[in-house]
PDB file of C-alpha atoms in Angstrom:
ATOM      1  CA  MET A1206      83.343 115.816 100.602  1.00 63.00           C
ATOM      2  CA  PRO A1207      79.992 114.871  98.967  1.00 73.00           C
ATOM      3  CA  GLY A1208      79.298 111.133  98.840  1.00 85.00           C
ATOM      4  CA  THR A1209      81.373 110.423 101.966  1.00 90.00           C
ATOM      5  CA  LYS A1210      80.919 110.246 105.726  1.00 93.00           C
ATOM      6  CA  PRO A1211      83.515 110.757 108.495  1.00 93.00           C
ATOM      7  CA  VAL A1212      84.652 107.754 110.576  1.00 93.00           C
ATOM      8  CA  GLU A1213      87.332 107.417 113.289  1.00 93.00           C
ATOM      9  CA  LEU A1214      90.533 105.714 112.087  1.00 91.00           C
ATOM     10  CA  GLY A1215      90.568 103.443 115.150  1.00 90.00           C
ATOM     11  CA  SER A1216      87.219 101.881 114.180  1.00 92.00           C
ATOM     12  CA  MET A1217      88.264 100.906 110.621  1.00 93.00           C
ATOM     13  CA  LYS A1218      88.695  97.231 109.656  1.00 94.00           C
ATOM     14  CA  GLU A1219      90.224  95.332 106.728  1.00 96.00           C
ATOM     15  CA  GLY A1220      87.836  95.052 103.781  1.00 94.00           C
ATOM     16  CA  GLN A1221      86.164  98.401 104.507  1.00 95.00           C
ATOM     17  CA  TYR A1222      86.485 101.424 102.239  1.00 94.00           C
ATOM     18  CA  ILE A1223      88.271 104.713 102.972  1.00 95.00           C
ATOM     19  CA  MET A1224      89.123 107.910 101.096  1.00 94.00           C
ATOM     20  CA  ILE A1225      92.889 108.587 100.922  1.00 93.00           C
ATOM     21  CA  ASP A1226      94.005 111.684  98.957  1.00 92.00           C
ATOM     22  CA  ASP A1227      90.456 111.908  97.476  1.00 90.00           C
ATOM     23  CA  VAL A1228      90.814 108.350  96.078  1.00 91.00           C
ATOM     24  CA  PRO A1229      88.235 105.769  97.223  1.00 93.00           C
ATOM     25  CA  CYS A1230      90.190 102.696  98.414  1.00 94.00           C
ATOM     26  CA  LYS A1231      89.565  99.254  99.930  1.00 95.00           C
ATOM     27  CA  ILE A1232      91.559  98.596 103.114  1.00 95.00           C
ATOM     28  CA  VAL A1233      93.959  95.636 102.790  1.00 97.00           C
ATOM     29  CA  ASN A1234      95.967  96.029 106.021  1.00 96.00           C
ATOM     30  CA  ILE A1235      95.720  97.880 109.335  1.00 95.00           C
ATOM     31  CA  THR A1236      98.304  97.994 112.098  1.00 94.00           C
ATOM     32  CA  LYS A1237      97.626  99.792 115.359  1.00 90.00           C
ATOM     33  CA  SER A1238     100.351 100.814 117.781  1.00 88.00           C
ATOM     34  CA  LYS A1239      99.771 101.074 121.506  1.00 84.00           C
ATOM     35  CA  PRO A1240      99.798 104.507 123.124  1.00 82.00           C
ATOM     36  CA  GLY A1241     103.298 105.496 124.160  1.00 75.00           C
ATOM     37  CA  LYS A1242     104.720 107.746 126.844  1.00 77.00           C
ATOM     38  CA  HIS A1243     104.107 110.836 124.699  1.00 74.00           C
ATOM     39  CA  GLY A1244     100.904 110.488 122.713  1.00 77.00           C
ATOM     40  CA  GLY A1245      97.986 108.318 121.772  1.00 83.00           C
ATOM     41  CA  ALA A1246      97.631 105.118 119.775  1.00 88.00           C
ATOM     42  CA  LYS A1247      98.307 105.358 116.051  1.00 91.00           C
ATOM     43  CA  ALA A1248      96.798 103.493 113.118  1.00 92.00           C
ATOM     44  CA  ARG A1249      98.602 102.740 109.842  1.00 94.00           C
ATOM     45  CA  ILE A1250      96.165 101.865 107.071  1.00 95.00           C
ATOM     46  CA  THR A1251      97.234 100.409 103.722  1.00 96.00           C
ATOM     47  CA  ALA A1252      94.596 100.419 100.984  1.00 96.00           C
ATOM     48  CA  ILE A1253      94.258  99.800  97.245  1.00 96.00           C
ATOM     49  CA  GLY A1254      92.242 102.154  95.017  1.00 94.00           C
ATOM     50  CA  ILE A1255      88.842 100.855  93.896  1.00 92.00           C
ATOM     51  CA  PHE A1256      88.940 102.384  90.416  1.00 90.00           C
ATOM     52  CA  GLU A1257      92.715 102.381  89.784  1.00 88.00           C
ATOM     53  CA  PRO A1258      95.017  99.761  91.360  1.00 88.00           C
ATOM     54  CA  VAL A1259      97.077 102.341  93.302  1.00 93.00           C
ATOM     55  CA  LYS A1260      98.454 101.583  96.764  1.00 96.00           C
ATOM     56  CA  LYS A1261      97.781 104.292  99.350  1.00 95.00           C
ATOM     57  CA  GLU A1262      98.780 104.635 102.996  1.00 95.00           C
ATOM     58  CA  ILE A1263      97.566 106.827 105.803  1.00 94.00           C
ATOM     59  CA  VAL A1264      99.001 107.091 109.317  1.00 92.00           C
ATOM     60  CA  GLY A1265      97.337 108.992 112.122  1.00 91.00           C
ATOM     61  CA  PRO A1266      96.022 108.906 115.669  1.00 92.00           C
ATOM     62  CA  THR A1267      93.230 106.345 116.106  1.00 90.00           C
ATOM     63  CA  SER A1268      91.006 109.190 117.335  1.00 90.00           C
ATOM     64  CA  SER A1269      91.411 111.206 114.096  1.00 91.00           C
ATOM     65  CA  ARG A1270      88.722 111.092 111.447  1.00 92.00           C
ATOM     66  CA  ALA A1271      88.891 109.958 107.836  1.00 92.00           C
ATOM     67  CA  ASP A1272      86.251 110.071 105.120  1.00 94.00           C
ATOM     68  CA  VAL A1273      84.615 106.833 104.011  1.00 95.00           C
ATOM     69  CA  PRO A1274      82.981 106.699 100.553  1.00 94.00           C
ATOM     70  CA  ILE A1275      79.283 105.855 100.523  1.00 93.00           C
ATOM     71  CA  ILE A1276      79.053 102.907  98.136  1.00 92.00           C
ATOM     72  CA  ASP A1277      75.767 102.199  96.394  1.00 92.00           C
ATOM     73  CA  LYS A1278      75.628  98.598  95.090  1.00 92.00           C
ATOM     74  CA  ARG A1279      73.173  98.137  92.238  1.00 95.00           C
ATOM     75  CA  LYS A1280      72.154  95.671  89.522  1.00 95.00           C
ATOM     76  CA  GLY A1281      72.153  96.335  85.814  1.00 95.00           C
ATOM     77  CA  GLN A1282      71.869  94.619  82.462  1.00 95.00           C
ATOM     78  CA  VAL A1283      74.584  94.940  79.831  1.00 94.00           C
ATOM     79  CA  LEU A1284      73.143  96.538  76.698  1.00 95.00           C
ATOM     80  CA  ALA A1285      76.325  96.778  74.634  1.00 93.00           C
ATOM     81  CA  LEU A1286      80.100  96.367  74.783  1.00 93.00           C
ATOM     82  CA  MET A1287      81.714  99.395  73.124  1.00 91.00           C
ATOM     83  CA  GLY A1288      85.497  98.998  73.123  1.00 88.00           C
ATOM     84  CA  ASP A1289      86.720 100.172  76.530  1.00 91.00           C
ATOM     85  CA  GLN A1290      83.195 101.091  77.697  1.00 93.00           C
ATOM     86  CA  VAL A1291      80.212  98.958  78.748  1.00 94.00           C
ATOM     87  CA  GLN A1292      76.717 100.347  78.321  1.00 95.00           C
ATOM     88  CA  ILE A1293      74.386  99.090  81.058  1.00 95.00           C
ATOM     89  CA  MET A1294      70.819  99.767  82.113  1.00 95.00           C
ATOM     90  CA  ASP A1295      70.020 100.007  85.837  1.00 95.00           C
ATOM     91  CA  LEU A1296      67.374  97.386  86.650  1.00 95.00           C
ATOM     92  CA  GLU A1297      65.587  99.682  89.147  1.00 94.00           C
ATOM     93  CA  THR A1298      65.650 103.114  87.526  1.00 94.00           C
ATOM     94  CA  TYR A1299      66.049 101.963  83.861  1.00 94.00           C
ATOM     95  CA  GLU A1300      68.733 104.666  83.571  1.00 94.00           C
ATOM     96  CA  THR A1301      71.422 103.963  80.948  1.00 95.00           C
ATOM     97  CA  LEU A1302      75.061 104.317  82.015  1.00 94.00           C
ATOM     98  CA  GLU A1303      78.405 103.989  80.275  1.00 94.00           C
ATOM     99  CA  ILE A1304      80.947 102.412  82.609  1.00 92.00           C
ATOM    100  CA  PRO A1305      84.637 101.711  81.911  1.00 91.00           C
ATOM    101  CA  MET A1306      85.316  98.093  80.880  1.00 90.00           C
ATOM    102  CA  PRO A1307      86.598  96.197  83.960  1.00 87.00           C
ATOM    103  CA  ASP A1308      89.814  94.152  83.627  1.00 81.00           C
ATOM    104  CA  ASP A1309      88.941  91.581  86.268  1.00 81.00           C
ATOM    105  CA  VAL A1310      85.354  90.534  85.418  1.00 85.00           C
ATOM    106  CA  GLU A1311      84.810  87.345  83.366  1.00 85.00           C
ATOM    107  CA  GLY A1312      81.821  86.621  81.133  1.00 88.00           C
ATOM    108  CA  LEU A1313      80.750  90.167  80.237  1.00 89.00           C
ATOM    109  CA  ASP A1314      78.458  90.076  77.222  1.00 89.00           C
ATOM    110  CA  SER A1315      75.307  91.743  75.912  1.00 90.00           C
ATOM    111  CA  GLY A1316      72.233  90.726  77.906  1.00 93.00           C
ATOM    112  CA  VAL A1317      73.995  89.483  81.056  1.00 94.00           C
ATOM    113  CA  GLU A1318      73.031  90.821  84.470  1.00 95.00           C
ATOM    114  CA  VAL A1319      75.839  92.503  86.430  1.00 95.00           C
ATOM    115  CA  GLU A1320      76.411  93.971  89.861  1.00 95.00           C
ATOM    116  CA  TYR A1321      77.982  97.417  89.843  1.00 94.00           C
ATOM    117  CA  PHE A1322      78.598 100.135  92.359  1.00 91.00           C
ATOM    118  CA  GLU A1323      78.728 103.894  92.457  1.00 92.00           C
ATOM    119  CA  ALA A1324      81.106 105.758  94.768  1.00 91.00           C
ATOM    120  CA  VAL A1325      81.856 109.507  94.722  1.00 90.00           C
ATOM    121  CA  GLY A1326      80.286 109.882  91.269  1.00 90.00           C
ATOM    122  CA  ARG A1327      82.223 107.040  89.600  1.00 92.00           C
ATOM    123  CA  TYR A1328      81.022 103.579  88.579  1.00 93.00           C
ATOM    124  CA  LYS A1329      82.564 100.104  88.464  1.00 93.00           C
ATOM    125  CA  ILE A1330      81.219  96.706  87.413  1.00 92.00           C
ATOM    126  CA  THR A1331      82.114  94.186  90.123  1.00 90.00           C
ATOM    127  CA  ARG A1332      80.739  90.866  88.861  1.00 92.00           C
ATOM    128  CA  VAL A1333      78.448  89.042  86.450  1.00 93.00           C
ATOM    129  CA  ILE A1334      75.340  87.755  88.261  1.00 90.00           C
ATOM    130  CA  SER A1335      73.602  85.719  85.542  1.00 78.00           C
ATOM    131  CA  LYS A1336      74.004  84.914  81.895  1.00 70.00           C
TER     132      LYS A1336
END
């Protein structure tokens, strides 16, 4: 899948990102079972979607591979608040983007500097840096 890279399940840690059912997620819990009489060690990963708060789980051998989204953290300036969209300008490329209004970010207003990230072609504002 474009915008991802393969990683072994056994090397994943809490707080990292993983693709489950083509949904980029942040890992909230990992349990690993020891290898048994018939088979290798297994990993059970519980994750929450980055863009939608959906809970996803994946279970598989620790040697199997899963895709990890490549996350590009960037800085931007809010140009305008337009209902459920926020118009921001990237502070490096000066490109203008319209990003969905985040529910969990305080202090969003025109002119403030924000941190946002891009993963698999979607964008999310993560925090306000300065007012």
